[in-house]
Short mmCIF file of C-alpha atoms in Angstrom, two decimals:
data_model
loop_
_atom_site.label_atom_id
_atom_site.label_comp_id
_atom_site.label_asym_id
_atom_site.label_seq_id
_atom_site.Cartn_x
_atom_site.Cartn_y
_atom_site.Cartn_z
CA MET A 1 0.00 0.00 0.00
CA CYS A 2 1.24 3.46 -0.90
CA CYS A 3 0.25 6.86 0.39
CA ILE A 4 0.23 10.05 -1.64
CA LEU A 5 2.17 12.82 0.02
CA VAL A 6 1.09 16.40 -0.30
CA SER A 7 3.37 19.41 -0.06
CA LEU A 8 1.64 22.56 1.05
CA VAL A 9 2.63 26.16 1.33
CA ILE A 10 0.66 27.83 4.10
CA TRP A 11 0.47 31.60 4.04
CA GLU A 12 -0.22 33.12 7.42
CA GLY A 13 -0.71 36.75 8.34
CA ASN A 14 1.33 37.98 11.27
CA ASN A 15 1.46 41.65 12.24
CA GLY A 16 0.53 42.77 8.72
CA SER A 17 3.07 40.57 6.95
CA LEU A 18 2.66 37.21 5.25
CA GLN A 19 4.73 34.23 6.31
CA HIS A 20 4.84 30.84 4.63
CA ARG A 21 5.90 27.37 5.67
CA TRP A 22 6.11 24.00 3.93
CA VAL A 23 4.14 21.05 5.27
CA GLU A 24 4.15 17.49 3.93
CA GLY A 25 1.59 14.83 4.78
CA ASP A 26 -0.59 11.97 3.60
CA ALA A 27 -3.37 13.15 1.26
CA LEU A 28 -5.72 10.63 2.88
CA ASP A 29 -4.89 11.76 6.42
CA LEU A 30 -4.06 15.46 6.31
CA PRO A 31 -2.07 16.71 9.31
CA PHE A 32 -4.47 19.56 10.17
CA SER A 33 -7.40 19.97 12.52
CA ASP A 34 -10.98 20.34 11.30
CA GLY A 35 -11.77 23.73 9.77
CA TRP A 36 -8.14 24.85 9.47
CA PHE A 37 -8.24 26.45 5.98
CA ASP A 38 -10.20 29.33 4.46
CA ALA A 39 -9.63 27.97 0.94
CA ILE A 40 -7.81 25.15 -0.84
CA THR A 41 -6.50 25.19 -4.38
CA MET A 42 -4.78 22.32 -6.13
CA GLY A 43 -3.47 21.51 -9.55
CA TYR A 44 -3.58 17.87 -10.60
CA GLY A 45 -3.98 16.93 -6.95
CA LEU A 46 -6.41 14.04 -7.36
CA ARG A 47 -5.21 12.30 -10.51
CA ASN A 48 -2.74 10.03 -8.67
CA VAL A 49 -4.89 9.33 -5.61
CA VAL A 50 -6.51 5.90 -5.67
CA ASP A 51 -9.17 6.71 -3.05
CA LYS A 52 -10.46 10.00 -4.43
CA GLN A 53 -13.52 9.98 -2.16
CA LYS A 54 -11.36 9.76 0.98
CA ALA A 55 -9.07 12.52 -0.33
CA MET A 56 -12.07 14.79 -0.93
CA GLN A 57 -13.43 13.99 2.53
CA GLU A 58 -10.11 15.10 3.99
CA ILE A 59 -10.14 18.30 1.95
CA PHE A 60 -13.62 19.23 3.14
CA ARG A 61 -12.77 18.21 6.72
CA VAL A 62 -9.94 20.74 6.92
CA LEU A 63 -11.91 23.53 5.19
CA LYS A 64 -13.83 26.00 7.30
CA THR A 65 -17.61 25.74 6.93
CA GLY A 66 -18.90 27.51 3.84
CA ARG A 67 -15.45 27.90 2.25
CA PHE A 68 -14.28 26.53 -1.09
CA CYS A 69 -11.87 24.21 -2.88
CA ILE A 70 -10.69 24.73 -6.46
CA SER A 71 -9.11 21.82 -8.32
CA THR A 72 -7.90 21.74 -11.90
CA HIS A 73 -7.92 17.95 -12.21
#
């Protein structure tokens, strides 16, 4: 069994400036708490994931309620 790793850049506001950090994790078990993100964008993020339903569940789990995800593939 193989897991798909995701690399994320997280932009955070701090005292009027933006900071970013890299995070890597399993696309089927994202290392964030529920409702962590305001928005998620991804390019070709689902094409190599075998369990697309689980990946989408994880995406919507970490999104804040009423927010959005944009995927190009």
